[in-house]
mmCIF file of N, CA and C in Angstrom:
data_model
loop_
_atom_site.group_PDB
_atom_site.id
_atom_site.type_symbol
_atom_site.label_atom_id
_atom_site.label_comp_id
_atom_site.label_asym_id
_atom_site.label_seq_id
_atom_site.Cartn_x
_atom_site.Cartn_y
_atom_site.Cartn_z
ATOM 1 N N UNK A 1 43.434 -34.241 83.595
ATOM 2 C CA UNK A 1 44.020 -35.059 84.646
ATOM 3 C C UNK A 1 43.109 -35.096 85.874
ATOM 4 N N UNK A 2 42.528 -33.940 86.121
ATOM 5 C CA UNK A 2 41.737 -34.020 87.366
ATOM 6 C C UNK A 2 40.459 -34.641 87.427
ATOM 7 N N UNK A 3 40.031 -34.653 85.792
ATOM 8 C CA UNK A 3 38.643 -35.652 85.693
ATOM 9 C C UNK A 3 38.654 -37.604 86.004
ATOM 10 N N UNK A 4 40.327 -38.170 86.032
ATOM 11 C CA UNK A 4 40.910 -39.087 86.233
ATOM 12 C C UNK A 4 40.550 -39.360 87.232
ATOM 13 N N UNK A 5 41.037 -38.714 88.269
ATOM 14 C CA UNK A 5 41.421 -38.609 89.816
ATOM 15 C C UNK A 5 40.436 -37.921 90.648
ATOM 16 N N UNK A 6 38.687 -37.950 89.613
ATOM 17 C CA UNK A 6 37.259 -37.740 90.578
ATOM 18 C C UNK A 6 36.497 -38.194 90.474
ATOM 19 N N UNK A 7 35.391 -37.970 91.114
ATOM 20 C CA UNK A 7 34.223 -37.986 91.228
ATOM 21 C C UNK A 7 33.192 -36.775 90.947
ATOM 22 N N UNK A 8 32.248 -36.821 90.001
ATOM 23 C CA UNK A 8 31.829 -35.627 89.866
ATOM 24 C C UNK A 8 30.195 -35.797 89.909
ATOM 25 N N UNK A 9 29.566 -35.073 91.033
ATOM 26 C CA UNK A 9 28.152 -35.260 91.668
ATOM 27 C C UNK A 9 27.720 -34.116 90.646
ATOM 28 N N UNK A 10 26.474 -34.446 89.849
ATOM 29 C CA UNK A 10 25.896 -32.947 89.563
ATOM 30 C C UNK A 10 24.586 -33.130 89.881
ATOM 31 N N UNK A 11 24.350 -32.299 90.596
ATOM 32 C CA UNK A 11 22.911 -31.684 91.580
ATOM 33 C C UNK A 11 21.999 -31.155 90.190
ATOM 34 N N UNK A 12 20.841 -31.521 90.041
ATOM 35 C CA UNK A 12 19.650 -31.162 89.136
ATOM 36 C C UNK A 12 19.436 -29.505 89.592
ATOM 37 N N UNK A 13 19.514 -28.846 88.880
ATOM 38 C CA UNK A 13 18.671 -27.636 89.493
ATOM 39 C C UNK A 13 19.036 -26.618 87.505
ATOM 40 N N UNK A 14 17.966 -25.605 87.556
ATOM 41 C CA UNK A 14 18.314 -24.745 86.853
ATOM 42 C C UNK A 14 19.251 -23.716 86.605
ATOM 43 N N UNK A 15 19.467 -24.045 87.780
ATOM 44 C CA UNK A 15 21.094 -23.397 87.824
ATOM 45 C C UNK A 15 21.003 -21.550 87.517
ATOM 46 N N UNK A 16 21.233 -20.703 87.349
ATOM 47 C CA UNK A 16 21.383 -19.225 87.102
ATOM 48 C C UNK A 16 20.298 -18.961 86.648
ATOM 49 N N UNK A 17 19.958 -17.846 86.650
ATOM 50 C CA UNK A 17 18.306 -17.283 86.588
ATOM 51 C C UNK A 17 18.836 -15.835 86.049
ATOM 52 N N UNK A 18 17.817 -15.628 84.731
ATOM 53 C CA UNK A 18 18.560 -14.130 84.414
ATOM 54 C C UNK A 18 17.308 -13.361 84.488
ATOM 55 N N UNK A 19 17.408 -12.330 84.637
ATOM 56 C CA UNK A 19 16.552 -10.772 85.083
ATOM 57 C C UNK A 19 16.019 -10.058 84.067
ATOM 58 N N UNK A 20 14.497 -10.395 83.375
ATOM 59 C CA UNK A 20 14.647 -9.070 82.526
ATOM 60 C C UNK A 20 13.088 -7.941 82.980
ATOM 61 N N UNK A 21 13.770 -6.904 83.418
ATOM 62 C CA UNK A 21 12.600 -6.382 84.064
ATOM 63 C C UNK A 21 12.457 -6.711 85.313
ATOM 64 N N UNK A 22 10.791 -6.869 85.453
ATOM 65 C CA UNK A 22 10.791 -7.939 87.149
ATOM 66 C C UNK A 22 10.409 -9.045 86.776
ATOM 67 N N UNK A 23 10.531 -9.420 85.547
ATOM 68 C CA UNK A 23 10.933 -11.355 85.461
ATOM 69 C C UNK A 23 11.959 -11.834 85.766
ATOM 70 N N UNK A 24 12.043 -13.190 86.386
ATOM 71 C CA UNK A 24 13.080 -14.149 85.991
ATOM 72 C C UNK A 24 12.646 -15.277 85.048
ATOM 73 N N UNK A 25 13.878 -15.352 84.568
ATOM 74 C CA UNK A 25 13.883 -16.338 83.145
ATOM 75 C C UNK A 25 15.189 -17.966 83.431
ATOM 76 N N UNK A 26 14.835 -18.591 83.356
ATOM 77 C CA UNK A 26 15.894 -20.073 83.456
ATOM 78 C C UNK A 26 16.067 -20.670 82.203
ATOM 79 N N UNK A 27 16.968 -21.716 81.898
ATOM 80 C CA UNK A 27 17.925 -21.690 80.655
ATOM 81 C C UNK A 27 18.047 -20.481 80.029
ATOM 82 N N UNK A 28 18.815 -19.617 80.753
ATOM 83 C CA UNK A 28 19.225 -18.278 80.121
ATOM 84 C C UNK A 28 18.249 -18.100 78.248
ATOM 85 N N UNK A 29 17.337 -17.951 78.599
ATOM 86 C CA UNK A 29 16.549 -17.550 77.406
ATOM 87 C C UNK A 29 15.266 -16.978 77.982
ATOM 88 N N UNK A 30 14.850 -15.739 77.323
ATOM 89 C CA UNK A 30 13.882 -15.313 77.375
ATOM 90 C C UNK A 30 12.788 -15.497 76.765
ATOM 91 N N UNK A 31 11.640 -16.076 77.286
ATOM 92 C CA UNK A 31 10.777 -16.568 76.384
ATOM 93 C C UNK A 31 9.796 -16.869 77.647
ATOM 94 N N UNK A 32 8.456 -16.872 77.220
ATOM 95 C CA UNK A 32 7.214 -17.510 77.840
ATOM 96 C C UNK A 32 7.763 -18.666 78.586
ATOM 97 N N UNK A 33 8.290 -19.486 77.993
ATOM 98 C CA UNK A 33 7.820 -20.617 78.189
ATOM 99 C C UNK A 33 9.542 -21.090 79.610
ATOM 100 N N UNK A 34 9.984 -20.174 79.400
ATOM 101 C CA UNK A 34 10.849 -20.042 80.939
ATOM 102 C C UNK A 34 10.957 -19.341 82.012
ATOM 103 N N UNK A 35 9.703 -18.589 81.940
ATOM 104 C CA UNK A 35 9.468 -17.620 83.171
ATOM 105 C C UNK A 35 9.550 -18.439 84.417
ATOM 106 N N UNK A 36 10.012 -17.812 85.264
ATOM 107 C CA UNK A 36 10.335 -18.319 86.680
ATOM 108 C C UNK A 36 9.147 -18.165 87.657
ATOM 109 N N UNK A 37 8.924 -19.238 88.212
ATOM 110 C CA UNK A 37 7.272 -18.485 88.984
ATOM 111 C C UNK A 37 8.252 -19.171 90.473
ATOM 112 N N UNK A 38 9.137 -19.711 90.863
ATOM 113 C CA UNK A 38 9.355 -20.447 92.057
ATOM 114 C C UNK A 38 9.980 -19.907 92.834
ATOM 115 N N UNK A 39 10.497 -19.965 94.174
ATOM 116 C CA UNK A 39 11.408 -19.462 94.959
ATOM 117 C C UNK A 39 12.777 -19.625 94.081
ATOM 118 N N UNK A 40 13.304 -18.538 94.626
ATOM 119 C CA UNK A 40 15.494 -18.377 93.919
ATOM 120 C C UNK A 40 15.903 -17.514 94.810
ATOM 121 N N UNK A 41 17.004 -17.290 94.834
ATOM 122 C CA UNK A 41 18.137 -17.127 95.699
ATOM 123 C C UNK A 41 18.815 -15.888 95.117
ATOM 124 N N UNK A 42 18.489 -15.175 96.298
ATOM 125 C CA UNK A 42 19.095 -13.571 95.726
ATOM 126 C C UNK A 42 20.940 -13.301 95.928
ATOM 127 N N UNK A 43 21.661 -13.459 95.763
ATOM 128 C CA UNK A 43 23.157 -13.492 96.118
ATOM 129 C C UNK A 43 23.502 -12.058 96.452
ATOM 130 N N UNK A 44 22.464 -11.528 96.088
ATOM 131 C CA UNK A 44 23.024 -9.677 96.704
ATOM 132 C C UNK A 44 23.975 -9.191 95.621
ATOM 133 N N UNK A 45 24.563 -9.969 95.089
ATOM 134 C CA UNK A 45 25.428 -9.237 93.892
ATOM 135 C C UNK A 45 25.255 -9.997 93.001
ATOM 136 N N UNK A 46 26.283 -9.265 91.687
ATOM 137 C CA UNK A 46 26.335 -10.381 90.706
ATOM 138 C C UNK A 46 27.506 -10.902 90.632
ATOM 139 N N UNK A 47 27.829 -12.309 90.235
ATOM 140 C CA UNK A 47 28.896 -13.300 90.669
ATOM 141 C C UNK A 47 28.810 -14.013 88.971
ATOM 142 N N UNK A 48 29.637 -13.982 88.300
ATOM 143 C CA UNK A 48 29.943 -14.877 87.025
ATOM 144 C C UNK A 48 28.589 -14.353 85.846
ATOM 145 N N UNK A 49 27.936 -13.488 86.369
ATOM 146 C CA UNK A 49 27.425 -12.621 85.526
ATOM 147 C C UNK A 49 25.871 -12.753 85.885
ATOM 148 N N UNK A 50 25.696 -13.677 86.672
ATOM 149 C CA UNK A 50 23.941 -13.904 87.427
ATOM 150 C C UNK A 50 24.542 -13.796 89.125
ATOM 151 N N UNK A 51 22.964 -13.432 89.489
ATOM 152 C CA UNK A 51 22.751 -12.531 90.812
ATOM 153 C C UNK A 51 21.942 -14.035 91.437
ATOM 154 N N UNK A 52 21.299 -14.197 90.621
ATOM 155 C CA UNK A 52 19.581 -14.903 90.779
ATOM 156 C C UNK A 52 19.677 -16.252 90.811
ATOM 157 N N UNK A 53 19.767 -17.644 91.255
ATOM 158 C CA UNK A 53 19.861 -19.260 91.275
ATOM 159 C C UNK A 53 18.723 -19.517 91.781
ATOM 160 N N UNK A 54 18.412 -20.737 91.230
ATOM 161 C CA UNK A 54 17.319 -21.834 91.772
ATOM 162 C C UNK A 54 18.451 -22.459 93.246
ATOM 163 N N UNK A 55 17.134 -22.541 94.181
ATOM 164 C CA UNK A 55 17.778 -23.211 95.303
ATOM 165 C C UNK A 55 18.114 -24.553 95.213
ATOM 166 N N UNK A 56 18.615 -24.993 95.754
ATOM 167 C CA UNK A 56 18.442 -26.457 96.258
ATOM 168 C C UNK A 56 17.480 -26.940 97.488
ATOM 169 N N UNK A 57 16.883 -28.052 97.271
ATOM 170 C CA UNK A 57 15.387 -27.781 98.124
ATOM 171 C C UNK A 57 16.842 -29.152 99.183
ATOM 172 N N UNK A 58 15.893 -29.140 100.087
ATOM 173 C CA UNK A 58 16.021 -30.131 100.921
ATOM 174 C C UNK A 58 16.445 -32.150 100.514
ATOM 175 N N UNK A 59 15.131 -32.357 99.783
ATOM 176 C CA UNK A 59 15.535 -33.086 99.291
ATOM 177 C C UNK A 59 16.588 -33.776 98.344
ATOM 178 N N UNK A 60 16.941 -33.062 97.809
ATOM 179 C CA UNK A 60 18.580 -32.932 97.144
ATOM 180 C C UNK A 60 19.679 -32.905 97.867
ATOM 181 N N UNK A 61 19.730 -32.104 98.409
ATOM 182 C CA UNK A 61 20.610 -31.555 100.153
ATOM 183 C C UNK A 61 20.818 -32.800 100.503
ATOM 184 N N UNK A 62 19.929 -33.765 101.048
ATOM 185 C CA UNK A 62 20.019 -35.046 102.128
ATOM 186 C C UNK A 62 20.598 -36.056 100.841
ATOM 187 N N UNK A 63 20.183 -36.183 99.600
ATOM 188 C CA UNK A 63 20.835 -36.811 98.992
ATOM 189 C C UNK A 63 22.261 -36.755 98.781
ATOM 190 N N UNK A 64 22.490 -35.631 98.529
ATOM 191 C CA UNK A 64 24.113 -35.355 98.120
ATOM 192 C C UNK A 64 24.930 -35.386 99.041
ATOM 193 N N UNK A 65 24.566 -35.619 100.589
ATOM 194 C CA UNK A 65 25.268 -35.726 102.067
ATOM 195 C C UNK A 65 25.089 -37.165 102.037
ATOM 196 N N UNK A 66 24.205 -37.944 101.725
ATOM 197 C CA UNK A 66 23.969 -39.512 101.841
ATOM 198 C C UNK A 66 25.033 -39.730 100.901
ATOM 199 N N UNK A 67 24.889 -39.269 99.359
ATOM 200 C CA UNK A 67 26.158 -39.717 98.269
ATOM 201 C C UNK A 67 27.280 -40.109 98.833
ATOM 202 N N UNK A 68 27.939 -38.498 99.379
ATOM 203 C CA UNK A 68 29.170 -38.084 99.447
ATOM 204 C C UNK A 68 29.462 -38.812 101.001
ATOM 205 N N UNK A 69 28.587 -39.299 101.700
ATOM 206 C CA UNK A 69 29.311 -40.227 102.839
ATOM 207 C C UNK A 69 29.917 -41.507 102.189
ATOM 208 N N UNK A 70 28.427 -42.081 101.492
ATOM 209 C CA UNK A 70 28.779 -43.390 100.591
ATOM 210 C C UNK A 70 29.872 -43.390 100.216
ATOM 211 N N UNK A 71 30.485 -42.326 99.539
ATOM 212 C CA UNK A 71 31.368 -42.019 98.285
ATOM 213 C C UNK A 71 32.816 -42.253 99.411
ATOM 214 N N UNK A 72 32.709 -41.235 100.408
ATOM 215 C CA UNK A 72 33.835 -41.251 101.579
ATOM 216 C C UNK A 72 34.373 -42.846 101.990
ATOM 217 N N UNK A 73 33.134 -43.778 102.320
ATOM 218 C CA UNK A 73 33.257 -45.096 103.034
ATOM 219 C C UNK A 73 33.615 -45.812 101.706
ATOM 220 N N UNK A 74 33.259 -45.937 101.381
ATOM 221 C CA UNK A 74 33.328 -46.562 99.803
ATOM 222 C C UNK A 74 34.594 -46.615 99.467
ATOM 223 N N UNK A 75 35.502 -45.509 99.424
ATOM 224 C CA UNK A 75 36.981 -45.096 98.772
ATOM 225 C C UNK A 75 37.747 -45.244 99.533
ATOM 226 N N UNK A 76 37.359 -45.555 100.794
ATOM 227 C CA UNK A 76 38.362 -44.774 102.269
ATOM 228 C C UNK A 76 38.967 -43.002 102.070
ATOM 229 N N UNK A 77 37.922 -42.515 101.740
ATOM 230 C CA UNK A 77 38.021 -40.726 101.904
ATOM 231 C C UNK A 77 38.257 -40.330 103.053
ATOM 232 N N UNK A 78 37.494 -40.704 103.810
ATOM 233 C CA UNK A 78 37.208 -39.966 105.076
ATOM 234 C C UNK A 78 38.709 -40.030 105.982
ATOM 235 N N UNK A 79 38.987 -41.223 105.903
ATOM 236 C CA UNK A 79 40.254 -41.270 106.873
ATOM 237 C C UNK A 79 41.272 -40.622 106.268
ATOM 238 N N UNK A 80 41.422 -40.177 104.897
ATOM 239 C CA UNK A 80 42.485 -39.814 104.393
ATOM 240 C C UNK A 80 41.978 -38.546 104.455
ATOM 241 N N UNK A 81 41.437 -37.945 104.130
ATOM 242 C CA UNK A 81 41.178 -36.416 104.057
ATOM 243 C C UNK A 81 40.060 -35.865 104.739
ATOM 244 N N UNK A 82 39.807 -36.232 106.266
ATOM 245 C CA UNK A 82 38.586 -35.491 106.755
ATOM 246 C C UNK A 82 38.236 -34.333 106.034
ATOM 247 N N UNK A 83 36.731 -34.563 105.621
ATOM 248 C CA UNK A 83 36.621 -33.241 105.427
ATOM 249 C C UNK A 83 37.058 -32.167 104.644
ATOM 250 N N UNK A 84 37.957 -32.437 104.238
ATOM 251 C CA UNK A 84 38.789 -31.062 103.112
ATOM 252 C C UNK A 84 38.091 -30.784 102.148
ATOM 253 N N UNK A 85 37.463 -29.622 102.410
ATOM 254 C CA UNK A 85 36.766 -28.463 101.149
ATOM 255 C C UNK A 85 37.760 -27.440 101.097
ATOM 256 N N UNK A 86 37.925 -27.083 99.773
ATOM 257 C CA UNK A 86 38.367 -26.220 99.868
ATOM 258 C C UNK A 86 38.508 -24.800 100.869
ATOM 259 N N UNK A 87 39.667 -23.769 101.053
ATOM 260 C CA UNK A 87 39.785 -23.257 102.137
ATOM 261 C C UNK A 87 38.755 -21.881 101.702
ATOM 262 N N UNK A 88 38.539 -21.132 102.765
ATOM 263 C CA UNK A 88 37.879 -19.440 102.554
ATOM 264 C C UNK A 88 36.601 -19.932 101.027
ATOM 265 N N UNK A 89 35.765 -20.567 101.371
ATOM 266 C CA UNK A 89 34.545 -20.267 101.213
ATOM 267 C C UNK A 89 33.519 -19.351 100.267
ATOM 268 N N UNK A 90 34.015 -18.353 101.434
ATOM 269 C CA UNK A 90 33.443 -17.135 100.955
ATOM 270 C C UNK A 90 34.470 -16.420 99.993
ATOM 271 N N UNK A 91 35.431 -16.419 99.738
ATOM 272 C CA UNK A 91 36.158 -15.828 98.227
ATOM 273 C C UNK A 91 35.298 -16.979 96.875
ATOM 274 N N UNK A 92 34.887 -17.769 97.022
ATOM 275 C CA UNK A 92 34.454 -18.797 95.876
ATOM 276 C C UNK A 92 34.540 -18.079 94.478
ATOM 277 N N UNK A 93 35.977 -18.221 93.890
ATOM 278 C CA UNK A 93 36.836 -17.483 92.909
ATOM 279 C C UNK A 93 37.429 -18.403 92.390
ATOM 280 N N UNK A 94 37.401 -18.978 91.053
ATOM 281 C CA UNK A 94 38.220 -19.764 90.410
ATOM 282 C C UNK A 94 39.939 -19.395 90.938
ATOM 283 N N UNK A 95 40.751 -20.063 91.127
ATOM 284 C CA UNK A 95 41.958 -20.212 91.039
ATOM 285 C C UNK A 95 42.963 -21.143 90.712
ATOM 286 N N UNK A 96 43.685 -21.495 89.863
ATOM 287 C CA UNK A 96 44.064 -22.644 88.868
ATOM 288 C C UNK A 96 44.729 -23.106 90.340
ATOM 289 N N UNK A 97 45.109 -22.887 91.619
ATOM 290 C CA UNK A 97 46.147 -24.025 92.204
ATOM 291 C C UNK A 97 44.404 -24.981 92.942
ATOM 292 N N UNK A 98 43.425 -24.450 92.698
ATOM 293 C CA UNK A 98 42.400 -25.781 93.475
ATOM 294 C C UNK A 98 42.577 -26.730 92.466
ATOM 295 N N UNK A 99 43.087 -27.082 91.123
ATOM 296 C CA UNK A 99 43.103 -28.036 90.600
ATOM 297 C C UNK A 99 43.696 -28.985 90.991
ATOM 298 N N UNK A 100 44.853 -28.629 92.166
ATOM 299 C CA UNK A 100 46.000 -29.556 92.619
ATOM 300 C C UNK A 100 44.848 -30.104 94.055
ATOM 301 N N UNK A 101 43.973 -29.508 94.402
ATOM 302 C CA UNK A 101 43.236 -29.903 96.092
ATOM 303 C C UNK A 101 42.831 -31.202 96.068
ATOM 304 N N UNK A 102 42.964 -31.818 96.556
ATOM 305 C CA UNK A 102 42.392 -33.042 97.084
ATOM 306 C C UNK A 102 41.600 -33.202 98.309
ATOM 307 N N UNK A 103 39.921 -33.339 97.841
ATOM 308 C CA UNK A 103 39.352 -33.109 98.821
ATOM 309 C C UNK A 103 37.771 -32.833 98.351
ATOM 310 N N UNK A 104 36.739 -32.746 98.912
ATOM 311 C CA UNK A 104 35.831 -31.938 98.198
ATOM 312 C C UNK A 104 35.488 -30.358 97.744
ATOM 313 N N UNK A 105 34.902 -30.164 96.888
ATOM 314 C CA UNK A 105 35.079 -28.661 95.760
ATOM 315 C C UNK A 105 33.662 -28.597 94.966
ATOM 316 N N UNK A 106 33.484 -27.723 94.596
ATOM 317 C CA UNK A 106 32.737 -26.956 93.656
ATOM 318 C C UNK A 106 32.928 -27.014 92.175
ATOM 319 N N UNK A 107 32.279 -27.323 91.355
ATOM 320 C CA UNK A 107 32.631 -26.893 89.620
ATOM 321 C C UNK A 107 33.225 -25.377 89.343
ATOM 322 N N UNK A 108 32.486 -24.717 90.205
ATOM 323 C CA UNK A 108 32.806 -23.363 89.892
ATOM 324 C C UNK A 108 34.298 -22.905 90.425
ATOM 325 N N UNK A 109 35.045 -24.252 91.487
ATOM 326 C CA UNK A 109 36.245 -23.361 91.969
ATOM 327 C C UNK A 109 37.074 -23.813 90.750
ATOM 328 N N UNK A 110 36.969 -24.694 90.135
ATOM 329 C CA UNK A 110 38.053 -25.255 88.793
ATOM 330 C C UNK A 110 37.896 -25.130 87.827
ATOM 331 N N UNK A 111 36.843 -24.258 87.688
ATOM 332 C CA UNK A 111 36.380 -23.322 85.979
ATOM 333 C C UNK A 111 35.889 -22.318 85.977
ATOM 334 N N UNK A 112 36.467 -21.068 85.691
ATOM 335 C CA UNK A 112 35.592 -19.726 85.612
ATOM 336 C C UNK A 112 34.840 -19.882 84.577
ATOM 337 N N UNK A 113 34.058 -20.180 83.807
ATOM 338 C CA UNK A 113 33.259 -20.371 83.238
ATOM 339 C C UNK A 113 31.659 -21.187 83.716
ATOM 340 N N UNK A 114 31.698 -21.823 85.122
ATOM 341 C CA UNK A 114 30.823 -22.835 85.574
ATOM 342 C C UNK A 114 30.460 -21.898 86.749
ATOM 343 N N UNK A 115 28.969 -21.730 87.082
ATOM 344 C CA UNK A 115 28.284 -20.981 88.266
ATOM 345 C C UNK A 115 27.637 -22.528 89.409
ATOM 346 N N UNK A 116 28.206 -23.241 89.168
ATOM 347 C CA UNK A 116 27.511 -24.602 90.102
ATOM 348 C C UNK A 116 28.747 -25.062 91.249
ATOM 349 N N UNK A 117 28.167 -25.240 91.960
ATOM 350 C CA UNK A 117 27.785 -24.760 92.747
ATOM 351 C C UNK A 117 27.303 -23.790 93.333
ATOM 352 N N UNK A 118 26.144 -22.579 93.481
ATOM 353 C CA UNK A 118 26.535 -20.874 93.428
ATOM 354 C C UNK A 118 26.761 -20.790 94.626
ATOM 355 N N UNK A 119 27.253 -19.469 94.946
ATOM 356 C CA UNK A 119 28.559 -19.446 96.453
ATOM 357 C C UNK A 119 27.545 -19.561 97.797
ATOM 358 N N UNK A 120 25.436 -19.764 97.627
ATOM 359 C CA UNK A 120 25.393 -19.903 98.876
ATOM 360 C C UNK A 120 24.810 -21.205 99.327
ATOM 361 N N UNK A 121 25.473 -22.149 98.808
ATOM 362 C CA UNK A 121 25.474 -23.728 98.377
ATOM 363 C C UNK A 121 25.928 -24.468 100.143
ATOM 364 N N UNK A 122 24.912 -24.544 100.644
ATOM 365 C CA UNK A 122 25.320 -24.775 102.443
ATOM 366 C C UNK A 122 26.325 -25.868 102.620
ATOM 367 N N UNK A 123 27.949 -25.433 102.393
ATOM 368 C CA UNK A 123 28.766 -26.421 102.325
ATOM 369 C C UNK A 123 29.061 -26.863 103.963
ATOM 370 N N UNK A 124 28.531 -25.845 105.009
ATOM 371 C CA UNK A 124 28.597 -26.766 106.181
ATOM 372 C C UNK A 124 27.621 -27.613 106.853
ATOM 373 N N UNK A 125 26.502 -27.896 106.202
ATOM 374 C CA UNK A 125 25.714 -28.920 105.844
ATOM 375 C C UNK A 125 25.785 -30.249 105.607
ATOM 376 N N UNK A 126 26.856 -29.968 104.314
ATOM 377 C CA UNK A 126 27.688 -30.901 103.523
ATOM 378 C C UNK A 126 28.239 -31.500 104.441
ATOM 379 N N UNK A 127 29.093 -31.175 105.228
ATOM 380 C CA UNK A 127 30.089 -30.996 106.542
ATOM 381 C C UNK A 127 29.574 -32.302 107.200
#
């Protein structure tokens, strides 16, 4: 029902980065040919079972704020729901009632199974 009633932006990136040793590895496989040589994003812990994400560079960033205005003017979003991201941020914890939110969200708040958005995804940027 909720795939009905959205819009769903997905940002290019490699998304989770796994650790073996002092490598990092992307598409969760270990192998030569996915060693990580680039900047990633340390989260300080581990969150959905990776610590480690590819950033989002800048250029992506300005796109997905250009989208999601479009997307706002486009629908009449904006007047109906300034702004509404989901609330507390920083818990970024699946919980089945964000399925009911109306507003903008994360993949990861409506599936424990999905690390995309990862929690240090500059949603007041977005803003």
């Amino acid at each position: 029902a909720l795939n009905k009633r959205s819009i769903g932006i997905e940002i290019a990136s490699e998304g989770a980065l796994i650790k073996n040793k002092d490598t990092l590895y992307c598409f969760g496989v270990i192998s030569q040919r996915t060693t990580w040589n680039k900047p990633f994003v340390d989260l300080g812990k581990v969150w959905r079972s990776y610590q480690y994400f590819d950033p989002y560079d800048e250029p992506q960033l300005a796109a997905v704020i250009e989208l999601v205005q479009h997307l706002k003017e486009k629908y009449h979003i904006q007047n109906r729901f300034p702004n509404n991201i989901i609330p507390n941020l920083s818990n970024y914890n699946y919980d089945p009632k964000y399925l009911d939110h109306v507003g903008i969200c994360g993949h990861a708040y409506l599936r424990s199974d999905k690390s995309d958005v990862h929690p240090l995804f500059p949603w007041e940027k977005l803003l």
